[in-house]
Amino acid sequence: QEDTLALMGAADFRFVFFGVESPDSAVLERTRKTQNVGVSAVEAARAFNAHGMIVYGSLILGFDGETAATVGNMIDLVQESGIFPTLIMPLHAFPNTQLQVRLAREGRLFDSSRQQLASHQMFDLAATGLNFVTDRPRRQILEDLRRLLRTVYEPRRHAERVIKMSAQLRPAARHRPPPRQLAARLFGFTRFALAQTFRPGGASLWGTLAKVALTHPAALEAVASLAVIQASYAEQSRLYVAALE
């Protein structure tokens, strides 16, 4: 595994995606995601960071075996690991998966869930998830989802994660854009940062950039990239929360 990480670093990989799904080992084992149980997401994130890679991750609510503590454990995991959550959604039983087969056998699958993904009808899985009778109260899952979305994209929490990640990130940055492209990127980011100044989290953005520039300047490019992504996901999460409510 270390050899693979070294090769990825040498090839200048900069981003990887973790299907974290749940912080609870019992839930992962029950859903047969045993590959997630043997490795600590926190340690794995540090290993990838050490080879210059930023870690994105997914979190899913609605698995059998979850408890009221699950969402708090998710928030703690995100903060401790420094991963950036790019996929937060309720569980969906996709056609022809083990999950769908099991739920159908147990009589818990909604009839509408048999719609094939090849259909021309467009739909958002974030809004059409939990297409089955859930193990715990459906309202509780959706309230937890709302709490998760509201919390992980808070500017203060994002800043804490980014500073933690930047301290353990060792970017190789073997590829450098030509001067004209680099100047265009710097100009674009400056416009973005100035536009964010008077928006929620603007002060946090400038404070984070200043702290990383002073303590871990090699990670500044990664931090700038995450700032742009954070702004997009924070806006998206507000729309999602409004839909949930």
CSV table of C-alpha atoms in Angstrom, one decimal:
chain,number,residue,atom,x,y,z
A,1,GLN,CA,0.0,0.0,0.0
A,2,GLU,CA,2.8,2.4,0.8
A,3,ASP,CA,4.4,1.7,-2.6
A,4,THR,CA,1.1,2.5,-4.3
A,5,LEU,CA,0.8,5.8,-2.4
A,6,ALA,CA,4.4,6.6,-3.3
A,7,LEU,CA,3.6,6.0,-7.0
A,8,MET,CA,0.5,8.1,-6.9
A,9,GLY,CA,2.4,10.9,-5.3
A,10,ALA,CA,5.1,10.6,-8.0
A,11,ALA,CA,2.4,10.8,-10.7
A,12,ASP,CA,1.2,14.0,-9.0
A,13,PHE,CA,-2.2,12.7,-8.0
A,14,ARG,CA,-3.8,15.6,-5.9
A,15,PHE,CA,-7.3,14.3,-5.0
A,16,VAL,CA,-8.8,11.0,-3.9
A,17,PHE,CA,-12.3,10.0,-2.9
A,18,PHE,CA,-13.2,7.9,0.1
A,19,GLY,CA,-16.5,6.1,0.3
A,20,VAL,CA,-16.6,6.5,4.1
A,21,GLU,CA,-20.4,6.0,4.3
A,22,SER,CA,-20.6,5.6,8.0
A,23,PRO,CA,-18.3,6.0,11.1
A,24,ASP,CA,-19.9,3.0,12.9
A,25,SER,CA,-18.2,-0.4,12.4
A,26,ALA,CA,-21.4,-2.3,13.3
A,27,VAL,CA,-23.3,-0.5,10.6
A,28,LEU,CA,-20.6,-1.2,8.0
A,29,GLU,CA,-20.4,-4.8,8.9
A,30,ARG,CA,-24.2,-5.2,8.7
A,31,THR,CA,-24.2,-3.7,5.2
A,32,ARG,CA,-21.2,-5.9,4.1
A,33,LYS,CA,-18.9,-2.9,3.7
A,34,THR,CA,-16.2,-4.8,5.5
A,35,GLN,CA,-13.4,-3.2,3.5
A,36,ASN,CA,-14.1,0.0,5.4
A,37,VAL,CA,-13.9,-1.6,8.8
A,38,GLY,CA,-10.2,-2.7,8.9
A,39,VAL,CA,-8.8,0.7,8.1
A,40,SER,CA,-9.2,3.9,10.1
A,41,ALA,CA,-10.5,6.7,7.9
A,42,VAL,CA,-8.4,9.1,10.0
A,43,GLU,CA,-5.2,7.2,9.5
A,44,ALA,CA,-5.9,6.6,5.8
A,45,ALA,CA,-6.5,10.3,5.3
A,46,ARG,CA,-3.2,11.1,6.9
A,47,ALA,CA,-1.4,8.6,4.7
A,48,PHE,CA,-2.8,10.1,1.6
A,49,ASN,CA,-2.1,13.7,2.8
A,50,ALA,CA,1.5,12.7,3.5
A,51,HIS,CA,1.8,11.9,-0.2
A,52,GLY,CA,0.3,15.2,-1.3
A,53,MET,CA,-3.3,14.1,-1.9
A,54,ILE,CA,-6.4,15.9,-0.6
A,55,VAL,CA,-9.2,13.5,0.5
A,56,TYR,CA,-12.8,13.9,-0.4
A,57,GLY,CA,-15.4,11.7,1.2
A,58,SER,CA,-19.0,10.5,1.2
A,59,LEU,CA,-21.4,10.1,4.1
A,60,ILE,CA,-24.7,8.3,3.9
A,61,LEU,CA,-27.5,8.2,6.4
A,62,GLY,CA,-30.3,5.6,6.6
A,63,PHE,CA,-28.4,2.3,7.1
A,64,ASP,CA,-29.9,-0.3,9.4
A,65,GLY,CA,-28.3,-0.3,12.8
A,66,GLU,CA,-27.7,3.5,13.0
A,67,THR,CA,-28.4,5.2,16.3
A,68,ALA,CA,-29.1,8.7,17.5
A,69,ALA,CA,-25.3,9.0,18.0
A,70,THR,CA,-24.4,8.3,14.4
A,71,VAL,CA,-24.6,11.8,13.0
A,72,GLY,CA,-22.5,13.2,15.8
A,73,ASN,CA,-19.9,10.5,15.1
A,74,MET,CA,-19.9,11.5,11.4
A,75,ILE,CA,-19.2,15.1,12.3
A,76,ASP,CA,-16.4,14.1,14.6
A,77,LEU,CA,-14.9,11.8,12.0
A,78,VAL,CA,-14.9,14.6,9.4
A,79,GLN,CA,-13.3,17.1,11.7
A,80,GLU,CA,-10.7,14.6,13.0
A,81,SER,CA,-9.7,13.3,9.6
A,82,GLY,CA,-9.7,16.6,7.8
A,83,ILE,CA,-11.5,15.1,4.8
A,84,PHE,CA,-13.8,17.3,2.7
A,85,PRO,CA,-17.3,15.8,2.5
A,86,THR,CA,-18.4,16.0,-1.2
A,87,LEU,CA,-21.3,13.6,-1.0
A,88,ILE,CA,-23.9,13.7,1.8
A,89,MET,CA,-27.1,11.9,1.1
A,90,PRO,CA,-29.8,9.5,2.4
A,91,LEU,CA,-29.3,5.9,1.5
A,92,HIS,CA,-30.9,4.8,-1.8
A,93,ALA,CA,-31.5,1.1,-2.8
A,94,PHE,CA,-30.3,1.0,-6.3
A,95,PRO,CA,-31.7,-1.6,-8.8
A,96,ASN,CA,-30.0,-5.0,-8.9
A,97,THR,CA,-27.9,-4.4,-5.8
A,98,GLN,CA,-27.6,-6.6,-2.7
A,99,LEU,CA,-29.3,-3.9,-0.7
A,100,GLN,CA,-32.3,-3.8,-3.0
A,101,VAL,CA,-32.6,-7.6,-3.1
A,102,ARG,CA,-32.5,-7.8,0.7
A,103,LEU,CA,-35.0,-5.0,1.2
A,104,ALA,CA,-37.4,-6.5,-1.4
A,105,ARG,CA,-37.1,-9.9,0.3
A,106,GLU,CA,-37.9,-8.3,3.7
A,107,GLY,CA,-40.9,-6.5,2.1
A,108,ARG,CA,-39.4,-3.1,2.9
A,109,LEU,CA,-38.9,-1.7,-0.6
A,110,PHE,CA,-41.3,0.9,-1.9
A,111,ASP,CA,-42.8,0.1,-5.3
A,112,SER,CA,-41.6,3.4,-6.7
A,113,SER,CA,-38.0,2.3,-6.1
A,114,ARG,CA,-38.3,-0.2,-9.0
A,115,GLN,CA,-37.9,2.7,-11.5
A,116,GLN,CA,-34.9,1.9,-13.6
A,117,LEU,CA,-32.1,4.4,-13.7
A,118,ALA,CA,-32.1,4.2,-17.5
A,119,SER,CA,-35.4,6.1,-17.5
A,120,HIS,CA,-35.5,9.5,-19.1
A,121,GLN,CA,-37.1,10.9,-16.1
A,122,MET,CA,-34.6,13.0,-14.2
A,123,PHE,CA,-34.5,12.9,-10.4
A,124,ASP,CA,-32.1,13.8,-7.6
A,125,LEU,CA,-31.1,11.0,-5.4
A,126,ALA,CA,-30.6,13.5,-2.5
A,127,ALA,CA,-34.3,14.1,-2.6
A,128,THR,CA,-35.5,10.6,-3.5
A,129,GLY,CA,-33.4,8.5,-1.1
A,130,LEU,CA,-34.8,6.3,1.6
A,131,ASN,CA,-36.9,4.5,-0.9
A,132,PHE,CA,-37.6,1.8,1.7
A,133,VAL,CA,-39.0,1.3,5.2
A,134,THR,CA,-36.2,2.5,7.4
A,135,ASP,CA,-34.8,0.8,10.5
A,136,ARG,CA,-35.2,3.9,12.7
A,137,PRO,CA,-37.8,6.7,12.4
A,138,ARG,CA,-37.6,8.3,8.9
A,139,ARG,CA,-38.1,11.8,10.4
A,140,GLN,CA,-35.1,11.3,12.7
A,141,ILE,CA,-32.9,10.3,9.8
A,142,LEU,CA,-33.9,13.4,7.8
A,143,GLU,CA,-33.4,15.7,10.9
A,144,ASP,CA,-29.9,14.1,11.3
A,145,LEU,CA,-29.2,14.8,7.6
A,146,ARG,CA,-30.2,18.4,8.0
A,147,ARG,CA,-27.9,18.7,11.1
A,148,LEU,CA,-25.0,17.2,9.2
A,149,LEU,CA,-25.4,19.5,6.2
A,150,ARG,CA,-25.7,22.6,8.4
A,151,THR,CA,-22.7,21.6,10.5
A,152,VAL,CA,-19.9,20.3,8.2
A,153,TYR,CA,-20.0,23.3,5.8
A,154,GLU,CA,-19.9,25.9,8.6
A,155,PRO,CA,-17.0,28.3,7.7
A,156,ARG,CA,-15.4,27.8,11.2
A,157,ARG,CA,-15.5,24.0,10.9
A,158,HIS,CA,-14.2,24.1,7.4
A,159,ALA,CA,-11.3,26.3,8.5
A,160,GLU,CA,-10.4,23.9,11.3
A,161,ARG,CA,-10.4,21.0,8.9
A,162,VAL,CA,-8.3,22.8,6.3
A,163,ILE,CA,-5.7,23.9,8.8
A,164,LYS,CA,-5.4,20.4,10.2
A,165,MET,CA,-5.2,19.0,6.7
A,166,SER,CA,-2.6,21.5,5.6
A,167,ALA,CA,-0.4,20.6,8.5
A,168,GLN,CA,-0.1,17.0,7.3
A,169,LEU,CA,-0.2,17.7,3.5
A,170,ARG,CA,3.1,17.1,1.7
A,171,PRO,CA,2.3,18.3,-1.9
A,172,ALA,CA,4.8,17.3,-4.5
A,173,ALA,CA,3.3,19.7,-7.1
A,174,ARG,CA,5.5,18.3,-10.0
A,175,HIS,CA,3.2,19.9,-12.6
A,176,ARG,CA,3.3,23.6,-12.8
A,177,PRO,CA,1.0,25.5,-15.2
A,178,PRO,CA,2.6,27.9,-17.7
A,179,PRO,CA,3.0,31.5,-16.4
A,180,ARG,CA,0.0,32.9,-18.3
A,181,GLN,CA,-2.3,30.2,-17.0
A,182,LEU,CA,-1.0,30.6,-13.5
A,183,ALA,CA,-1.6,34.4,-13.7
A,184,ALA,CA,-5.2,33.7,-14.8
A,185,ARG,CA,-5.7,31.4,-11.9
A,186,LEU,CA,-4.4,33.8,-9.4
A,187,PHE,CA,-6.5,36.6,-10.9
A,188,GLY,CA,-9.6,34.4,-10.8
A,189,PHE,CA,-9.0,33.4,-7.2
A,190,THR,CA,-8.4,36.9,-6.1
A,191,ARG,CA,-11.7,38.0,-7.6
A,192,PHE,CA,-13.4,35.0,-5.8
A,193,ALA,CA,-11.8,35.9,-2.4
A,194,LEU,CA,-12.7,39.5,-2.7
A,195,ALA,CA,-16.3,38.6,-3.5
A,196,GLN,CA,-16.4,36.3,-0.5
A,197,THR,CA,-15.1,39.0,1.9
A,198,PHE,CA,-18.5,40.4,2.9
A,199,ARG,CA,-20.3,37.1,2.7
A,200,PRO,CA,-20.7,34.5,5.6
A,201,GLY,CA,-17.3,33.0,6.3
A,202,GLY,CA,-15.4,35.7,4.5
A,203,ALA,CA,-13.3,36.6,7.5
A,204,SER,CA,-12.6,32.9,8.1
A,205,LEU,CA,-11.4,32.5,4.6
A,206,TRP,CA,-8.8,35.3,4.8
A,207,GLY,CA,-7.8,34.1,8.3
A,208,THR,CA,-7.2,30.6,7.1
A,209,LEU,CA,-5.2,31.7,4.0
A,210,ALA,CA,-3.0,33.9,6.2
A,211,LYS,CA,-2.4,31.2,8.8
A,212,VAL,CA,-1.6,28.5,6.2
A,213,ALA,CA,0.7,31.0,4.3
A,214,LEU,CA,2.7,31.5,7.4
A,215,THR,CA,2.8,28.0,8.7
A,216,HIS,CA,2.5,25.6,5.7
A,217,PRO,CA,2.9,27.7,2.5
A,218,ALA,CA,3.4,24.6,0.4
A,219,ALA,CA,-0.3,23.7,1.0
A,220,LEU,CA,-1.6,27.2,0.0
A,221,GLU,CA,-2.7,26.1,-3.5
A,222,ALA,CA,-4.7,23.2,-2.0
A,223,VAL,CA,-6.3,25.4,0.6
A,224,ALA,CA,-7.3,27.9,-2.1
A,225,SER,CA,-8.9,25.1,-4.2
A,226,LEU,CA,-10.8,23.9,-1.2
A,227,ALA,CA,-12.1,27.4,-0.5
A,228,VAL,CA,-13.7,27.6,-3.9
A,229,ILE,CA,-15.2,24.1,-3.5
A,230,GLN,CA,-16.4,25.0,0.0
A,231,ALA,CA,-18.3,28.1,-1.2
A,232,SER,CA,-20.1,26.0,-3.8
A,233,TYR,CA,-21.0,23.1,-1.4
A,234,ALA,CA,-22.1,25.5,1.3
A,235,GLU,CA,-24.6,27.2,-1.0
A,236,GLN,CA,-25.8,23.8,-2.3
A,237,SER,CA,-26.3,22.6,1.3
A,238,ARG,CA,-28.4,25.6,2.1
A,239,LEU,CA,-30.8,24.7,-0.8
A,240,TYR,CA,-30.8,21.1,0.3
A,241,VAL,CA,-31.6,22.0,3.9
A,242,ALA,CA,-34.5,24.3,2.7
A,243,ALA,CA,-35.9,21.4,0.7
A,244,LEU,CA,-35.6,19.0,3.7
A,245,GLU,CA,-37.5,21.5,5.9
